[in-house]
Tab-separated table of C-alpha atoms and ligand atoms in Angstrom:
chain	number	residue	atom	x	y	z
A	1403	MET	CA	2.257	14.356	21.226
A	1404	ASN	CA	5.439	12.370	21.853
A	1405	SER	CA	9.049	13.353	21.259
A	1406	PHE	CA	9.019	12.230	17.617
A	1407	GLY	CA	6.167	14.569	16.747
A	1408	VAL	CA	3.725	11.680	16.520
A	1409	VAL	CA	0.095	12.300	17.416
A	1410	ASP	CA	-0.759	9.508	19.846
A	1411	ALA	CA	-3.580	7.007	19.468
A	1412	VAL	CA	-5.642	8.481	22.317
A	1413	THR	CA	-5.663	11.920	20.688
A	1414	ILE	CA	-6.795	10.419	17.398
A	1415	LYS	CA	-9.464	8.269	19.052
A	1416	ASN	CA	-10.779	11.297	20.980
A	1417	GLY	CA	-11.256	13.231	17.753
A	1418	ALA	CA	-8.694	15.829	18.789
A	1419	CYS	CA	-6.648	15.247	15.626
A	1420	THR	CA	-8.925	17.243	13.357
A	1421	ASP	CA	-9.113	20.371	11.236
A	1422	VAL	CA	-9.957	23.553	13.091
A	1423	TYR	CA	-12.967	24.262	10.880
A	1424	PHE	CA	-14.633	21.233	12.442
A	1425	ASP	CA	-14.158	22.803	15.900
A	1426	ARG	CA	-15.839	25.983	14.699
A	1427	THR	CA	-18.603	24.116	12.842
A	1428	GLU	CA	-19.347	21.936	15.849
A	1429	GLN	CA	-19.664	24.925	18.166
A	1430	ILE	CA	-21.922	26.901	15.832
A	1431	LEU	CA	-24.180	23.947	14.999
A	1432	ALA	CA	-24.548	23.240	18.727
A	1433	ALA	CA	-25.397	26.875	19.459
A	1434	GLU	CA	-27.994	26.818	16.672
A	1435	GLY	CA	-29.421	23.493	17.851
A	1436	ARG	CA	-28.702	21.816	14.513
A	1437	ASN	CA	-27.681	18.180	14.304
A	1438	PRO	CA	-29.245	16.554	11.232
A	1439	ARG	CA	-29.161	12.844	10.640
A	1440	VAL	CA	-26.951	12.389	7.611
A	1441	THR	CA	-25.436	9.719	5.458
A	1442	MET	CA	-21.944	10.542	4.212
A	1443	GLU	CA	-20.070	8.598	1.557
A	1444	VAL	CA	-16.351	8.257	0.881
A	1445	THR	CA	-15.500	8.500	-2.819
A	1446	ALA	CA	-12.597	9.430	-5.052
A	1447	THR	CA	-13.365	11.222	-8.290
A	1448	SER	CA	-10.040	10.303	-9.889
A	1449	LEU	CA	-7.365	7.701	-9.191
A	1450	PRO	CA	-3.628	7.342	-9.890
A	1451	TRP	CA	-4.498	4.067	-11.675
A	1452	GLU	CA	-7.752	3.013	-13.275
A	1453	THR	CA	-8.418	0.820	-10.243
A	1454	GLY	CA	-7.590	1.366	-6.594
A	1455	ILE	CA	-7.224	-1.218	-3.842
A	1456	PHE	CA	-9.159	-0.326	-0.709
A	1457	ALA	CA	-7.136	-0.366	2.538
A	1458	GLY	CA	-7.094	1.411	5.888
A	1459	LEU	CA	-10.526	0.227	7.005
A	1460	ASP	CA	-9.068	-1.489	10.082
A	1461	SER	CA	-8.035	1.876	11.510
A	1462	VAL	CA	-11.310	3.562	10.578
A	1463	ILE	CA	-13.330	0.879	12.343
A	1464	ALA	CA	-11.146	1.279	15.438
A	1465	LEU	CA	-11.711	5.035	15.218
A	1466	LEU	CA	-15.494	4.915	14.894
A	1467	GLU	CA	-16.197	1.987	17.238
A	1468	GLY	CA	-18.381	3.155	20.094
A	1469	LEU	CA	-19.803	6.201	18.305
A	1470	PRO	CA	-23.559	6.231	17.641
A	1471	VAL	CA	-23.145	5.546	13.916
A	1472	ASP	CA	-23.699	2.814	11.331
A	1473	VAL	CA	-20.856	2.094	8.923
A	1474	GLU	CA	-20.943	0.177	5.661
A	1475	ALA	CA	-17.830	-0.292	3.559
A	1476	MET	CA	-16.088	-2.389	0.978
A	1477	PRO	CA	-13.924	-4.951	2.769
A	1478	GLU	CA	-10.198	-4.247	2.661
A	1479	GLY	CA	-8.505	-5.592	-0.438
A	1480	THR	CA	-11.508	-4.837	-2.665
A	1481	PRO	CA	-10.676	-3.121	-5.971
A	1482	PHE	CA	-12.602	0.117	-6.493
A	1483	TYR	CA	-13.104	2.672	-9.249
A	1484	ALA	CA	-13.551	6.433	-9.311
A	1485	HIS	CA	-17.016	7.589	-8.187
A	1486	GLU	CA	-17.767	4.342	-6.394
A	1487	PRO	CA	-18.576	4.845	-2.712
A	1488	VAL	CA	-16.137	2.728	-0.716
A	1489	MET	CA	-17.719	3.582	2.636
A	1490	ARG	CA	-20.762	5.272	4.085
A	1491	ILE	CA	-21.458	6.517	7.586
A	1492	THR	CA	-24.918	7.259	8.924
A	1493	GLY	CA	-25.569	9.139	12.139
A	1494	LYS	CA	-26.158	12.574	13.623
A	1495	TYR	CA	-23.635	14.864	11.976
A	1496	ARG	CA	-22.197	16.401	15.142
A	1497	ASP	CA	-21.640	12.928	16.618
A	1498	PHE	CA	-18.907	12.057	14.125
A	1499	MET	CA	-18.014	15.131	12.051
A	1500	ARG	CA	-14.673	15.798	13.764
A	1501	TYR	CA	-13.372	12.330	12.798
A	1502	GLU	CA	-13.379	13.147	9.068
A	1503	THR	CA	-9.750	14.293	9.108
A	1504	ALA	CA	-8.374	11.141	10.690
A	1505	LEU	CA	-10.588	8.684	8.837
A	1506	LEU	CA	-9.732	10.132	5.448
A	1507	GLY	CA	-6.062	10.144	6.404
A	1508	PHE	CA	-6.216	6.456	7.252
A	1509	LEU	CA	-7.938	5.572	3.978
A	1510	CYS	CA	-6.093	7.946	1.616
A	1511	HIS	CA	-2.648	6.787	2.707
A	1512	ALA	CA	-3.216	3.048	3.134
A	1513	SER	CA	-5.219	2.763	-0.096
A	1514	GLY	CA	-2.550	4.736	-1.967
A	1515	VAL	CA	0.187	2.339	-0.846
A	1516	ALA	CA	-1.941	-0.766	-1.482
A	1517	SER	CA	-2.892	0.493	-4.945
A	1518	ALA	CA	0.716	1.251	-5.896
A	1519	ALA	CA	1.860	-2.130	-4.595
A	1520	ALA	CA	-0.825	-3.884	-6.622
A	1521	ALA	CA	0.011	-1.941	-9.777
A	1522	ILE	CA	3.720	-2.671	-9.394
A	1523	LYS	CA	3.120	-6.308	-8.591
A	1524	ARG	CA	0.944	-6.600	-11.671
A	1525	CYS	CA	3.831	-5.305	-13.782
A	1526	ALA	CA	6.189	-7.855	-12.195
A	1527	GLY	CA	3.897	-10.839	-12.743
A	1528	GLU	CA	5.497	-13.923	-11.212
A	1529	LYS	CA	8.703	-12.083	-10.269
A	1530	PRO	CA	8.823	-11.320	-6.512
A	1531	VAL	CA	8.479	-7.701	-5.393
A	1532	LEU	CA	9.679	-6.735	-1.920
A	1533	SER	CA	8.677	-3.567	-0.090
A	1534	PHE	CA	11.910	-1.800	0.919
A	1535	GLY	CA	10.586	1.718	1.380
A	1536	SER	CA	9.590	2.256	5.002
A	1537	ARG	CA	12.647	4.538	5.237
A	1538	ARG	CA	10.985	6.879	2.753
A	1539	GLN	CA	8.270	7.848	5.242
A	1540	HIS	CA	7.927	8.751	8.908
A	1541	PRO	CA	8.827	5.660	10.964
A	1542	ALA	CA	5.534	5.877	12.855
A	1543	LEU	CA	3.919	4.780	9.574
A	1544	SER	CA	6.143	1.750	8.964
A	1545	SER	CA	3.705	-0.907	10.066
A	1546	VAL	CA	0.869	0.718	8.112
A	1547	ILE	CA	3.030	0.907	4.975
A	1548	GLU	CA	4.081	-2.735	5.163
A	1549	ARG	CA	0.541	-3.886	5.941
A	1550	SER	CA	-0.855	-1.927	2.992
A	1551	ALA	CA	1.874	-3.153	0.648
A	1552	TRP	CA	1.106	-6.713	1.718
A	1553	ILE	CA	-2.601	-6.218	1.000
A	1554	GLY	CA	-1.557	-4.872	-2.407
A	1555	GLY	CA	0.270	-8.118	-3.132
A	1556	VAL	CA	4.003	-7.671	-2.484
A	1557	ASP	CA	5.841	-10.883	-1.653
A	1558	GLY	CA	7.695	-9.629	1.402
A	1559	VAL	CA	8.608	-6.476	3.312
A	1560	SER	CA	11.725	-5.167	5.028
A	1561	ASN	CA	10.504	-3.378	8.150
A	1562	THR	CA	10.621	-5.346	11.385
A	1563	THR	CA	7.426	-3.697	12.663
A	1564	ALA	CA	5.346	-5.290	9.911
A	1565	PRO	CA	2.202	-6.978	11.244
A	1566	GLU	CA	2.272	-10.642	12.202
A	1567	GLY	CA	2.799	-13.212	9.492
A	1568	ILE	CA	4.178	-10.948	6.757
A	1569	PRO	CA	7.506	-12.397	5.533
A	1570	LEU	CA	10.523	-10.208	6.248
A	1571	SER	CA	13.117	-9.807	3.494
A	1572	GLY	CA	16.515	-8.177	3.232
A	1573	THR	CA	20.106	-9.224	3.738
A	1574	MET	CA	22.765	-6.496	3.926
A	1575	PRO	CA	23.282	-2.745	3.390
A	1576	HIS	CA	26.347	-1.210	1.749
A	1577	ALA	CA	27.513	-0.145	5.212
A	1578	TYR	CA	27.776	-3.810	6.218
A	1579	VAL	CA	30.072	-4.571	3.287
A	1580	MET	CA	32.196	-1.544	4.196
A	1581	CYS	CA	32.749	-2.881	7.702
A	1582	PHE	CA	35.035	-5.555	6.216
A	1583	LYS	CA	38.347	-5.351	4.394
A	1584	SER	CA	36.733	-6.619	1.215
A	1585	PRO	CA	33.296	-7.603	-0.117
A	1586	VAL	CA	34.447	-11.239	-0.168
A	1587	ASP	CA	35.142	-11.065	3.583
A	1588	ALA	CA	31.680	-9.552	4.098
A	1589	TRP	CA	29.875	-12.198	2.021
A	1590	THR	CA	31.837	-15.025	3.629
A	1591	ALA	CA	30.949	-13.784	7.114
A	1592	PHE	CA	27.322	-13.440	6.087
A	1593	ASP	CA	27.211	-16.938	4.686
A	1594	LYS	CA	28.838	-18.274	7.852
A	1595	ARG	CA	26.688	-16.381	10.383
A	1596	ALA	CA	23.266	-15.704	8.879
A	1597	PRO	CA	20.491	-18.159	9.797
A	1598	ALA	CA	20.126	-20.974	7.291
A	1599	GLU	CA	16.687	-19.808	6.166
A	1600	VAL	CA	17.979	-16.366	5.067
A	1601	PRO	CA	18.661	-16.359	1.325
A	1602	ARG	CA	22.300	-15.641	0.454
A	1603	VAL	CA	21.560	-12.473	-1.535
A	1604	MET	CA	24.892	-10.674	-1.678
A	1605	LEU	CA	25.105	-6.948	-2.397
A	1606	CYS	CA	27.430	-6.554	-5.399
A	1607	ASP	CA	28.103	-2.923	-6.205
A	1608	THR	CA	29.802	-1.416	-3.180
A	1609	PHE	CA	33.278	-0.726	-4.573
A	1610	CYS	CA	33.741	-2.379	-7.929
A	1611	ASP	CA	32.095	-3.246	-11.160
A	1612	GLU	CA	28.852	-5.254	-10.828
A	1613	LYS	CA	30.128	-8.028	-13.086
A	1614	HIS	CA	33.292	-8.725	-11.101
A	1615	GLU	CA	31.627	-8.453	-7.715
A	1616	SER	CA	28.777	-10.713	-8.865
A	1617	LEU	CA	31.173	-13.388	-10.073
A	1618	ALA	CA	33.098	-13.215	-6.814
A	1619	ALA	CA	29.892	-13.430	-4.793
A	1620	ALA	CA	28.709	-16.421	-6.806
A	1621	GLU	CA	31.963	-18.136	-5.913
A	1622	HIS	CA	31.424	-17.348	-2.215
A	1623	GLY	CA	27.986	-18.744	-1.561
A	1624	ALA	CA	25.582	-16.278	-3.211
A	1625	THR	CA	22.206	-17.648	-4.277
A	1626	ALA	CA	21.510	-14.247	-5.808
A	1627	VAL	CA	23.324	-10.969	-6.326
A	1628	ARG	CA	21.703	-7.657	-5.510
A	1629	LEU	CA	22.517	-4.730	-7.782
A	1630	ASP	CA	21.733	-1.333	-6.285
A	1631	THR	CA	23.828	0.554	-8.826
A	1632	PRO	CA	23.979	4.316	-8.113
A	1633	ARG	CA	22.193	6.552	-10.635
A	1634	SER	CA	25.507	8.178	-11.532
A	1635	ARG	CA	26.837	4.806	-12.773
A	1636	ARG	CA	23.785	3.645	-14.698
A	1637	GLY	CA	24.743	4.419	-18.274
A	1638	SER	CA	22.467	1.562	-19.286
A	1639	MET	CA	21.070	-0.586	-16.507
A	1640	ARG	CA	19.849	-3.002	-19.146
A	1641	ALA	CA	23.404	-3.473	-20.453
A	1642	ILE	CA	24.756	-3.979	-16.915
A	1643	LEU	CA	22.099	-6.593	-16.178
A	1644	GLU	CA	22.708	-8.453	-19.433
A	1645	GLU	CA	26.451	-8.451	-18.868
A	1646	VAL	CA	26.126	-9.757	-15.306
A	1647	ARG	CA	23.732	-12.487	-16.457
A	1648	TRP	CA	26.076	-13.478	-19.287
A	1649	GLU	CA	29.143	-13.750	-17.074
A	1650	LEU	CA	27.333	-15.641	-14.323
A	1651	ASP	CA	26.077	-18.163	-16.894
A	1652	LEU	CA	29.461	-18.383	-18.618
A	1653	HIS	CA	31.206	-19.198	-15.360
A	1654	GLY	CA	28.789	-21.909	-14.311
A	1655	HIS	CA	26.362	-19.966	-12.139
A	1656	PRO	CA	23.076	-20.061	-14.071
A	1657	ASP	CA	21.180	-20.599	-10.808
A	1658	VAL	CA	22.468	-17.412	-9.191
A	1659	GLY	CA	19.644	-14.904	-9.535
A	1660	ILE	CA	19.768	-11.158	-10.059
A	1661	PHE	CA	17.948	-8.925	-7.596
A	1662	LEU	CA	17.489	-5.260	-8.552
A	1663	SER	CA	16.881	-2.397	-6.126
A	1664	GLY	CA	17.450	1.340	-5.871
A	1665	GLY	CA	14.802	3.722	-7.215
A	1666	VAL	CA	12.945	0.915	-8.972
A	1667	THR	CA	9.664	2.028	-10.598
A	1668	ALA	CA	6.829	0.205	-12.359
A	1669	GLU	CA	8.422	1.180	-15.673
A	1670	ASP	CA	11.773	-0.301	-14.605
A	1671	ILE	CA	10.044	-3.552	-13.747
A	1672	LEU	CA	8.449	-3.747	-17.190
A	1673	ARG	CA	11.835	-2.947	-18.750
A	1674	TYR	CA	13.893	-5.509	-16.839
A	1675	LYS	CA	11.620	-8.276	-15.612
A	1676	ASP	CA	12.769	-10.681	-18.316
A	1677	ILE	CA	16.283	-10.642	-16.881
A	1678	VAL	CA	15.795	-9.708	-13.205
A	1679	ASP	CA	14.635	-12.385	-10.769
A	1680	ALA	CA	13.296	-10.156	-7.979
A	1681	PHE	CA	12.831	-6.459	-7.242
A	1682	GLY	CA	13.255	-4.389	-4.087
A	1683	VAL	CA	10.981	-1.356	-4.339
A	1684	GLY	CA	11.151	1.564	-1.929
A	1685	GLY	CA	9.759	4.979	-2.695
A	1686	ALA	CA	7.538	3.839	-5.553
A	1687	ILE	CA	5.416	1.949	-3.020
A	1688	ALA	CA	6.001	3.660	0.334
A	1689	GLY	CA	5.831	7.123	-1.236
A	1690	ALA	CA	2.891	6.351	-3.506
A	1691	PRO	CA	0.439	9.151	-4.245
A	1692	VAL	CA	-2.461	9.112	-1.798
A	1693	ILE	CA	-5.946	8.300	-3.018
A	1694	ASP	CA	-7.840	11.575	-3.083
A	1695	PHE	CA	-10.865	10.389	-1.084
A	1696	SER	CA	-13.446	12.819	0.235
A	1697	LEU	CA	-16.337	12.389	2.666
A	1698	ASP	CA	-19.565	14.022	1.532
A	1699	ILE	CA	-23.152	14.226	2.693
A	1700	VAL	CA	-25.404	12.379	0.231
A	1701	ALA	CA	-28.588	12.446	2.329
A	1702	CYS	CA	-29.651	14.872	5.054
A	1703	ASP	CA	-32.656	14.141	7.302
A	1704	GLY	CA	-33.867	11.610	4.752
A	1705	VAL	CA	-33.561	13.925	1.746
A	1706	PRO	CA	-31.098	12.757	-0.937
A	1707	GLY	CA	-28.696	15.409	-2.197
A	1708	ALA	CA	-25.040	16.324	-2.448
A	1709	LYS	CA	-22.834	19.349	-3.058
A	1710	ARG	CA	-21.806	20.349	-6.585
A	1711	GLY	CA	-19.523	17.775	-8.196
A	1712	LYS	CA	-20.838	14.879	-6.119
A	1713	ARG	CA	-23.642	12.408	-6.749
A	1714	GLY	CA	-26.514	12.606	-4.272
A	1715	GLY	CA	-28.404	9.771	-2.610
A	1716	ILE	CA	-27.289	6.664	-0.746
A	1717	LYS	CA	-25.757	4.131	-3.133
A	1718	GLN	CA	-24.662	0.534	-3.420
A	1719	VAL	CA	-21.938	-0.821	-5.710
A	1720	TRP	CA	-23.162	-4.031	-7.318
A	1721	LEU	CA	-20.926	-6.751	-8.722
A	1722	VAL	CA	-23.017	-8.503	-11.358
A	1723	PRO	CA	-22.476	-12.106	-12.499
A	1724	ASP	CA	-20.706	-11.109	-15.756
A	1725	GLY	CA	-17.985	-9.423	-13.670
A	1726	SER	CA	-19.066	-5.853	-14.375
A	1727	ARG	CA	-19.989	-3.368	-11.675
A	1728	ILE	CA	-22.732	-0.808	-11.379
A	1729	VAL	CA	-23.443	1.962	-8.866
A	1730	LEU	CA	-27.152	2.420	-8.165
A	1731	PRO	CA	-29.245	4.328	-5.640
A	1732	ILE	CA	-29.925	2.091	-2.656
A	1733	THR	CA	-33.615	2.282	-3.523
A	1734	ALA	CA	-33.109	0.854	-7.050
A	1735	GLU	CA	-34.013	-2.704	-7.975
A	1736	VAL	CA	-31.146	-5.148	-7.348
A	1737	PRO	CA	-29.705	-6.466	-10.643
A	1738	ASP	CA	-30.198	-10.235	-11.089
A	1739	GLY	CA	-27.608	-12.234	-9.145
A	1740	ALA	CA	-25.705	-9.111	-8.103
A	1741	VAL	CA	-23.630	-8.930	-4.929
A	1742	GLY	CA	-23.446	-5.657	-3.008
A	1743	LEU	CA	-19.852	-4.654	-2.296
A	1744	LEU	CA	-20.617	-2.353	0.637
A	1745	GLU	CA	-21.084	-4.472	3.775
A	1746	ARG	CA	-22.139	-3.478	7.289
A	1747	PHE	CA	-19.165	-3.151	9.633
A	1748	ILE	CA	-20.622	-1.115	12.530
A	1749	ARG	CA	-24.204	-0.949	13.810
A	1750	ALA	CA	-24.911	1.697	16.444
A	1751	GLY	CA	-21.268	1.728	17.474
A	1752	THR	CA	-20.863	-2.056	17.692
A	1753	VAL	CA	-18.303	-3.707	15.409
A	1754	LEU	CA	-19.837	-6.617	13.486
A	1755	GLN	CA	-16.904	-8.070	11.547
A	1756	THR	CA	-13.301	-8.988	12.201
A	1757	TRP	CA	-10.614	-9.772	9.610
A	1758	ASP	CA	-6.908	-9.293	9.144
A	1759	HIS	CA	-4.352	-8.237	6.535
A	1760	HIS	CA	-4.037	-11.794	5.223
A	1761	ASP	CA	-7.794	-11.936	4.552
A	1762	ALA	CA	-7.563	-8.584	2.778
A	1763	ARG	CA	-4.646	-9.726	0.632
A	1764	ALA	CA	-6.491	-12.922	-0.291
A	1765	ARG	CA	-9.500	-10.840	-1.334
A	1766	MET	CA	-7.316	-8.619	-3.513
A	1767	MET	CA	-5.675	-11.655	-5.131
A	1768	ALA	CA	-9.006	-13.405	-5.776
A	1769	SER	CA	-10.448	-10.259	-7.354
A	1770	GLY	CA	-7.662	-9.897	-9.901
A	1771	GLY	CA	-6.488	-6.661	-8.296
A	1772	ILE	CA	-5.439	-3.676	-10.363
A	1773	THR	CA	-6.820	-3.901	-13.889
A	1774	GLN	CA	-4.796	-1.286	-15.694
A	1775	LYS	CA	-1.360	0.224	-15.406
A	1776	GLU	CA	-0.801	3.870	-14.656
A	1777	ARG	CA	-3.184	6.152	-16.477
A	1778	ASP	CA	-1.758	8.721	-18.891
B	310	LIG	C1	18.061	1.229	0.305
B	310	LIG	C2	17.878	-0.202	-0.083
B	310	LIG	C3	17.091	-0.174	-1.379
B	310	LIG	C4	16.505	1.174	-1.452
B	310	LIG	C5	16.780	1.825	-0.163
B	310	LIG	C6	15.036	1.097	-1.780
B	310	LIG	O1	19.159	1.780	-0.362
B	310	LIG	O2	19.099	-0.811	-0.188
B	310	LIG	O3	17.885	-0.339	-2.479
B	310	LIG	O4	14.430	2.390	-1.822
B	310	LIG	P1	14.179	3.204	-3.187
B	310	LIG	O5	13.461	2.283	-4.135
B	310	LIG	O6	13.330	4.353	-2.750
B	310	LIG	O7	15.529	3.614	-3.714
B	310	LIG	P2	20.204	2.734	0.341
B	310	LIG	O8	19.504	3.880	1.002
B	310	LIG	O9	21.224	3.040	-0.688
B	310	LIG	O10	20.800	1.898	1.514
B	310	LIG	P3	21.936	0.803	1.578
B	310	LIG	O11	23.143	1.331	0.911
B	310	LIG	O12	22.172	0.647	3.015
B	310	LIG	O13	21.391	-0.421	0.942
């Protein structure tokens, strides 16, 4: 454990980051000489949206590599539905049981962020969505959050620890503007000093009315104005946005875009996307509800069966040529032309596939991603 309260990677890899009931179970099973060969599947029985986007597999593979287990899973970026197994692990139970806590944590969190990002991006359509929310979670999770948001389809992220190749976005905080005598001084200095490739998105709500600050920013080099209007001032955000757009157009700045941030939700995006050019989304992505995955035995010493509430037997999720999906026992006949979504990633502890977050994002994009907005 380091000084920030972060459990280190070695502790996780050793299986020491676990729930105490696994310690007790392990000891008693060993004393009783029990260690059945099991297959366990990861499923969610309900989702925050009709579809989820699977993420976090990279960490699970790193966790299980070297253990005497086989692992099949959906590749990262694959959409999934409730009751579909997204992963299965086969091996002697005591050889991997204590990793359940960490592996579910990896999948529940990353898939929750990726699913929220995909749902929000679907609402925004062609309008860019940027992940601004790493500050809403423990900083040790920043890279995971940005990676998952990228897999879910956001157009850029703000945290500098994001994995390689993910575009970084963000220009200035309110504190920057307050370091100058006036917003105009702040924008002018930014325009003068910031690298040429950084968009001139000027923050326009620090002291004054959004309309007047936006006009001033447009006259001092802004390519877009960012409105982060405090909740206490948002009588009607729609009216503020329309007024800013009107005045910018009236004064010869139709090309200056409007960027909205500050507590933006999927509903806000649907409400304002006709007038807003890009969105910065924090908590609605970084603080997304986790996917409620569980890991359950579905076969024990060759006998199919599961606990109450779960479906027994080893399964495959088939994508059939008409685009529909079906979950069948692994022993069932393969539907004509169907492709199995669970692929082998580990055989007897050896990792068989490599990929990265860009591959996962491409898979999500090609699949069509989230298929329905938030359920009621
Ligand atoms: C931060 C940033 C975005 C916010 C966070 C996104 O705002 O400017 O607008 O997170 P959210 O969607 O959860 O609100 P502030 O914390 O107000 O920081 P600053 O004034 O420095 O921009």
